[in-house]
PDB file of C-alpha atoms and ligand atoms in Angstrom:
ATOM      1  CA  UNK A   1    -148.683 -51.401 -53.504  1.00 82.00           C
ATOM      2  CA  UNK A   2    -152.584 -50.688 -53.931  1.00 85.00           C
ATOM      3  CA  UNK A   3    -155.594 -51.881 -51.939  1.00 83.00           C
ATOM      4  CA  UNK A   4    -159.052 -52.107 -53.130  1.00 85.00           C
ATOM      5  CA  UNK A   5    -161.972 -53.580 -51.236  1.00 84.00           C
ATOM      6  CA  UNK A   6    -164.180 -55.616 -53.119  1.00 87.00           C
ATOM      7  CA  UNK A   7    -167.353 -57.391 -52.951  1.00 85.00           C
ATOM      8  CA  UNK A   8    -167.131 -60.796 -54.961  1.00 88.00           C
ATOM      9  CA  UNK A   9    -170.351 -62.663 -55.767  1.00 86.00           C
ATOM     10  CA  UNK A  10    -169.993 -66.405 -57.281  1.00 86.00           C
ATOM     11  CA  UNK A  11    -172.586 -67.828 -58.948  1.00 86.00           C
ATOM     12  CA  UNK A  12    -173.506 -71.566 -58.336  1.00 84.00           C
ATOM     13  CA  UNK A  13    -171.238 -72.557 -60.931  1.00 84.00           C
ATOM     14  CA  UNK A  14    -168.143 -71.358 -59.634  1.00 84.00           C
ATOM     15  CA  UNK A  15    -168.604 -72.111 -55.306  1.00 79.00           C
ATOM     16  CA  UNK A  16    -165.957 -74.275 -54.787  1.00 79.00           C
ATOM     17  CA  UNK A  17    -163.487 -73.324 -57.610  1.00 83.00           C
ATOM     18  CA  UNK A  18    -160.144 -72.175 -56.501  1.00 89.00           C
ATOM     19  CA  UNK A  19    -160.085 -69.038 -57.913  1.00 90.00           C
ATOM     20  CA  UNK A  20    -158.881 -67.091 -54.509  1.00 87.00           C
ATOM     21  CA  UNK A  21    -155.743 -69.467 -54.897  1.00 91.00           C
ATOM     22  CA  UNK A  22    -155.111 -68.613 -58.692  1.00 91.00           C
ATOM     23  CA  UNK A  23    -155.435 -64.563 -57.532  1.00 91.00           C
ATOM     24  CA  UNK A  24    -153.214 -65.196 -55.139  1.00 93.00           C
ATOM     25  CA  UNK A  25    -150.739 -67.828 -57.243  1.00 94.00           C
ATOM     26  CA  UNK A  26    -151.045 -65.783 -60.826  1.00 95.00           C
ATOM     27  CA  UNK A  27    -151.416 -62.298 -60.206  1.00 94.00           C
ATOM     28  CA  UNK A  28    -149.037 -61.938 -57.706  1.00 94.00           C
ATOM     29  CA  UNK A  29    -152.294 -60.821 -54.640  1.00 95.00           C
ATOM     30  CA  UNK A  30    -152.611 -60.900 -51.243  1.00 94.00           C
ATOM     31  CA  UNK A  31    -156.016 -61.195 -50.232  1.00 91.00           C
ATOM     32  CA  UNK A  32    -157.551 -60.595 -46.836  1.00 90.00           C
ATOM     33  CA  UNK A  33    -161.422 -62.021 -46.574  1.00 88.00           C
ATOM     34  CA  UNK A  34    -163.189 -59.807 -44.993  1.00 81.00           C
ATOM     35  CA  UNK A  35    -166.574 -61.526 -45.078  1.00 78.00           C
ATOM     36  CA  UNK A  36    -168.301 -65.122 -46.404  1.00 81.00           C
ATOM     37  CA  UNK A  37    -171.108 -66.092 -47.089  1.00 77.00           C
ATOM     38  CA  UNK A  38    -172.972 -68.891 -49.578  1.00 74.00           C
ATOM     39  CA  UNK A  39    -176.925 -68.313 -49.988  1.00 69.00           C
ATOM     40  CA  UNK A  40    -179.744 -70.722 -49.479  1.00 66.00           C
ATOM     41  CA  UNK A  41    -179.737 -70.780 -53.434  1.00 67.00           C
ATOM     42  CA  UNK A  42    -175.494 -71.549 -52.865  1.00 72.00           C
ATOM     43  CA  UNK A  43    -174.245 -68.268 -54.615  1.00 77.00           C
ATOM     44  CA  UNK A  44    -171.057 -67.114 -53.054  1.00 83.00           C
ATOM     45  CA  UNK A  45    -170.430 -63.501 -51.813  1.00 82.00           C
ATOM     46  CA  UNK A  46    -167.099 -62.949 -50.535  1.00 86.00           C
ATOM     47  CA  UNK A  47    -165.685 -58.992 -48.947  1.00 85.00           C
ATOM     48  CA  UNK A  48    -162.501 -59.110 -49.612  1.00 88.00           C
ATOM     49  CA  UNK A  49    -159.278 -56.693 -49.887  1.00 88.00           C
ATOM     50  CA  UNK A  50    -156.628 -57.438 -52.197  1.00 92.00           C
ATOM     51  CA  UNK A  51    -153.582 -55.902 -52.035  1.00 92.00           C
ATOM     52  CA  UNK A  52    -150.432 -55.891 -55.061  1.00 93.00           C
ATOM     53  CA  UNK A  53    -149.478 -53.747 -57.790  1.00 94.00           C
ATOM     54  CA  UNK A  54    -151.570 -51.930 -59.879  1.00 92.00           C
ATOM     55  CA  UNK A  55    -151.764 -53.763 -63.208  1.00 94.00           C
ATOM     56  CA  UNK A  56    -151.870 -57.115 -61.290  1.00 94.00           C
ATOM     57  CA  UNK A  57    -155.208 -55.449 -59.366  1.00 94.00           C
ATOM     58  CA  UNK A  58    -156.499 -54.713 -62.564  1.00 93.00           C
ATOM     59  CA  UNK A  59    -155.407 -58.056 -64.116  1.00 94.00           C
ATOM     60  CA  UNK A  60    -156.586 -59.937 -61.397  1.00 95.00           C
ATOM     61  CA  UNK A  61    -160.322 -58.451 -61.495  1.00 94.00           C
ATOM     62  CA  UNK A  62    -160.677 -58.624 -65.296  1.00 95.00           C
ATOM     63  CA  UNK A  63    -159.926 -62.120 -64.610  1.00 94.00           C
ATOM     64  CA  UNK A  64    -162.681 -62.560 -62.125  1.00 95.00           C
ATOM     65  CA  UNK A  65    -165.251 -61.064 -64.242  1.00 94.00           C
ATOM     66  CA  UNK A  66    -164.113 -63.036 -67.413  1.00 94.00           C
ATOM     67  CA  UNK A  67    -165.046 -66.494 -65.582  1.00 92.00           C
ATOM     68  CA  UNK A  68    -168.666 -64.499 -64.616  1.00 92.00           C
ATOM     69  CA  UNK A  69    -167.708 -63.288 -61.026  1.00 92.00           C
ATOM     70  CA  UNK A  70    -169.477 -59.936 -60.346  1.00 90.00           C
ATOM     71  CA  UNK A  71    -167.697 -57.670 -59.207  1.00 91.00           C
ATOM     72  CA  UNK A  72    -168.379 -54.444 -57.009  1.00 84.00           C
ATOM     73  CA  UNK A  73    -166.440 -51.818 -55.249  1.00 81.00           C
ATOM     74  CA  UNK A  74    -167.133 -51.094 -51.213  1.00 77.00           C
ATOM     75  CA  UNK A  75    -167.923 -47.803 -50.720  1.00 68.00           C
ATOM     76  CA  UNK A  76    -164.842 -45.386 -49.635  1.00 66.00           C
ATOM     77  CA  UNK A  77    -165.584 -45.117 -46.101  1.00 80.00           C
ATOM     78  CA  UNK A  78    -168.815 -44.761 -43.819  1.00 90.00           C
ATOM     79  CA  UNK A  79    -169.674 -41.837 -41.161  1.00 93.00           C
ATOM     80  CA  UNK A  80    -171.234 -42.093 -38.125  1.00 97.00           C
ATOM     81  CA  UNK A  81    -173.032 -39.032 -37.380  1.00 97.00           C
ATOM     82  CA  UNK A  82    -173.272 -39.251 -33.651  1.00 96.00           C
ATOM     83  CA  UNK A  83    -175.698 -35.839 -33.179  1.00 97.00           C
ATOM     84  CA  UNK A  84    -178.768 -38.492 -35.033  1.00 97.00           C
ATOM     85  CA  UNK A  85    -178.073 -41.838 -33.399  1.00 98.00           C
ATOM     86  CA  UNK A  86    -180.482 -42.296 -31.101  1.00 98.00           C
ATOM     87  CA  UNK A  87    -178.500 -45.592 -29.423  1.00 98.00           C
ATOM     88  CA  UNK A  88    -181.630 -47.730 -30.202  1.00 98.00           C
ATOM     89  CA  UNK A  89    -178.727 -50.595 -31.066  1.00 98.00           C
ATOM     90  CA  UNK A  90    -180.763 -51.984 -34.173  1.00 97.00           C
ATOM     91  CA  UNK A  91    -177.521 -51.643 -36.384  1.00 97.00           C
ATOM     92  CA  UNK A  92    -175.892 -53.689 -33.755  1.00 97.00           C
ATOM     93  CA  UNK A  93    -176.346 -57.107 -34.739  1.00 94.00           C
ATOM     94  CA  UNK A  94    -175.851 -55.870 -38.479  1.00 92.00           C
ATOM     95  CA  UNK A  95    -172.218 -55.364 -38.401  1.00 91.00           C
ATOM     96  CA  UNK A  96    -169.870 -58.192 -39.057  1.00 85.00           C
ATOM     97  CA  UNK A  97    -166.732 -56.411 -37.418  1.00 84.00           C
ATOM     98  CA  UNK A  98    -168.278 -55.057 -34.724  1.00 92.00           C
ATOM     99  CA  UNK A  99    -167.340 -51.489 -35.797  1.00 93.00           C
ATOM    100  CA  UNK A 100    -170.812 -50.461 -34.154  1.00 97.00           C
ATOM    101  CA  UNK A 101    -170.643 -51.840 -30.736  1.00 97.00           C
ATOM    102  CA  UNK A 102    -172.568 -51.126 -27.886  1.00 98.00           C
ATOM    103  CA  UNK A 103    -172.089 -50.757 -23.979  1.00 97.00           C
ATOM    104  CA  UNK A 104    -173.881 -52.540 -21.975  1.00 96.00           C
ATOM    105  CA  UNK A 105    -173.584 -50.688 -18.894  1.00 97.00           C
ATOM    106  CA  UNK A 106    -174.826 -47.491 -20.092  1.00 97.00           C
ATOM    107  CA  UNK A 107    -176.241 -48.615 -23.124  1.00 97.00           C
ATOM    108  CA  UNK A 108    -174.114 -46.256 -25.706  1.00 98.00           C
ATOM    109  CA  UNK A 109    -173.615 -47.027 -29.070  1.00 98.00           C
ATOM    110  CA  UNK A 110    -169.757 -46.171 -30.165  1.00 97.00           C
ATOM    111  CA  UNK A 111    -168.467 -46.521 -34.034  1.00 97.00           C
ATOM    112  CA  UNK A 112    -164.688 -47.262 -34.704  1.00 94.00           C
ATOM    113  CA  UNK A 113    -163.517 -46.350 -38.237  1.00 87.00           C
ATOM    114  CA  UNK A 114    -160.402 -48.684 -37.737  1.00 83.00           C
ATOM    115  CA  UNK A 115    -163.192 -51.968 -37.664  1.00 86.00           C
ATOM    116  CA  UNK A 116    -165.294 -50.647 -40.324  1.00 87.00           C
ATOM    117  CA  UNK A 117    -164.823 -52.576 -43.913  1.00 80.00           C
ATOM    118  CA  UNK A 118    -167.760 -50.205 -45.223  1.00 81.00           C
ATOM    119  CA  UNK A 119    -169.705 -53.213 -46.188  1.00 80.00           C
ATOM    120  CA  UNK A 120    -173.065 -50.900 -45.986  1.00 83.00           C
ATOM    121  CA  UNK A 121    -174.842 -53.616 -44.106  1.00 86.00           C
ATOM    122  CA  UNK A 122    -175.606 -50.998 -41.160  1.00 93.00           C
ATOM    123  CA  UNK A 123    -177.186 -48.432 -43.644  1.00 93.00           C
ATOM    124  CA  UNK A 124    -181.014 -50.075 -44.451  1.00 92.00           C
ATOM    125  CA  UNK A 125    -181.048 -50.629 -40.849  1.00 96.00           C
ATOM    126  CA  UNK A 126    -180.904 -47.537 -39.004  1.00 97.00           C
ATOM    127  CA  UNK A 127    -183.907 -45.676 -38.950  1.00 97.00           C
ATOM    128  CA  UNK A 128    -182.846 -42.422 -37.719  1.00 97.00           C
ATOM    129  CA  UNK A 129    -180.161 -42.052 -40.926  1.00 96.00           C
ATOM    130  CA  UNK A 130    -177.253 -41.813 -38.430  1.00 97.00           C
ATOM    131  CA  UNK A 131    -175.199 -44.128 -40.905  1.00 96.00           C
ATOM    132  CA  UNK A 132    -174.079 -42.495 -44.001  1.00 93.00           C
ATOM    133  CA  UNK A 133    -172.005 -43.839 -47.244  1.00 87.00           C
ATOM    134  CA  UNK A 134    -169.496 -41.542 -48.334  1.00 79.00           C
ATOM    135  CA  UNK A 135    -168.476 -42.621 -52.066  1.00 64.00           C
TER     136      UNK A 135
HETATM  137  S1  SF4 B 201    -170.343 -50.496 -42.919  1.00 71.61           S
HETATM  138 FE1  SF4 B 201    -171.583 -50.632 -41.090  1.00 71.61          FE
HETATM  139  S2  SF4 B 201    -172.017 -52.815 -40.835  1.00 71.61           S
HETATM  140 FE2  SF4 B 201    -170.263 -52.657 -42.250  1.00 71.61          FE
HETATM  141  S3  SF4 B 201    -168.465 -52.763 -40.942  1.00 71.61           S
HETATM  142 FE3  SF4 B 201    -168.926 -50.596 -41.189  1.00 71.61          FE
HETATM  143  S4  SF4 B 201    -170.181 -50.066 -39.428  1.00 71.61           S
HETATM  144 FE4  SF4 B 201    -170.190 -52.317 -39.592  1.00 71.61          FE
HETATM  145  S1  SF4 B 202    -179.340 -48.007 -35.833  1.00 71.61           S
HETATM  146 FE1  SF4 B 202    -178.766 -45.865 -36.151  1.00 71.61          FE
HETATM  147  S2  SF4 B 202    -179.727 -44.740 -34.472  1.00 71.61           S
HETATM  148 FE2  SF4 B 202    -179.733 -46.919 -33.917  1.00 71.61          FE
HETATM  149  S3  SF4 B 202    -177.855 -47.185 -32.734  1.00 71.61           S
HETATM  150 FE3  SF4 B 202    -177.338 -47.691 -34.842  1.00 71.61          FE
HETATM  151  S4  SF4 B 202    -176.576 -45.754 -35.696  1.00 71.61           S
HETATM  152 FE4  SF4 B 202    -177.633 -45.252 -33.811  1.00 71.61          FE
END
């Protein structure tokens, strides 16, 4: 059993189609949504982790790409170097899984690895660099 974590984006065309039911049905996937979203323009971007045997991970995103899904990898993992962060919380409202979370007694910024999906979305928004992608 394999895992990848992927970041699907639909155009127009295909919102609404059920191709996370014909992963699931023909190749044999579970799939774990990590994220949604649909644009003002109604393109699709799903996070999502799928999870099956290697040729039917590889089956199942050839198929995506072959009805004009694009298709990217998540990064491997993200660090949080704690010696830069300066706690000014901007990165805060960034995170989807509240892997950066904050304290609001003292006002401390924490990171948990376990939450993180590595979706990047922190990464533009800290301005000290205290976010980095580790590929
Ligand atoms: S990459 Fe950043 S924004 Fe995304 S889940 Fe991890 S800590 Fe949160
Ligand atoms: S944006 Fe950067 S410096 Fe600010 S709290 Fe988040 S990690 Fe720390």
């Amino acid at each position: 059993m394999q895992k990848k974590r992927i970041v699907l984006t639909f155009p127009p065309s295909l919102v609404g189609q059920p191709i996370t039911y014909h992963l699931v049905k023909d190749y044999d996937l579970m799939l774990n949504i990590l994220r949604a979203t649909v644009t003002p323009n109604e393109q699709g971007r799903l996070v999502v982790e799928l999870s099956g045997q290697r040729k039917q991970l590889d089956d199942g995103i050839a198929y995506l790409k072959a009805l004009g899904v694009e298709v990217q990898s998540l990064a491997q993992d993200i660090k949080w170097h704690e010696e830069k962060c300066t706690h000014c919380t901007a990165c805060i409202p960034a995170c989807p899984t509240h892997a950066l979370s904050v304290d609001r007694t003292t006002m401390e910024v924490s990171f948990s690895k376990e939450q993180c999906i590595a979706c990047e979305l922190c990464i533009s928004v800290c301005p000290y660099r205290a976010l980095e992608v580790l590929i």
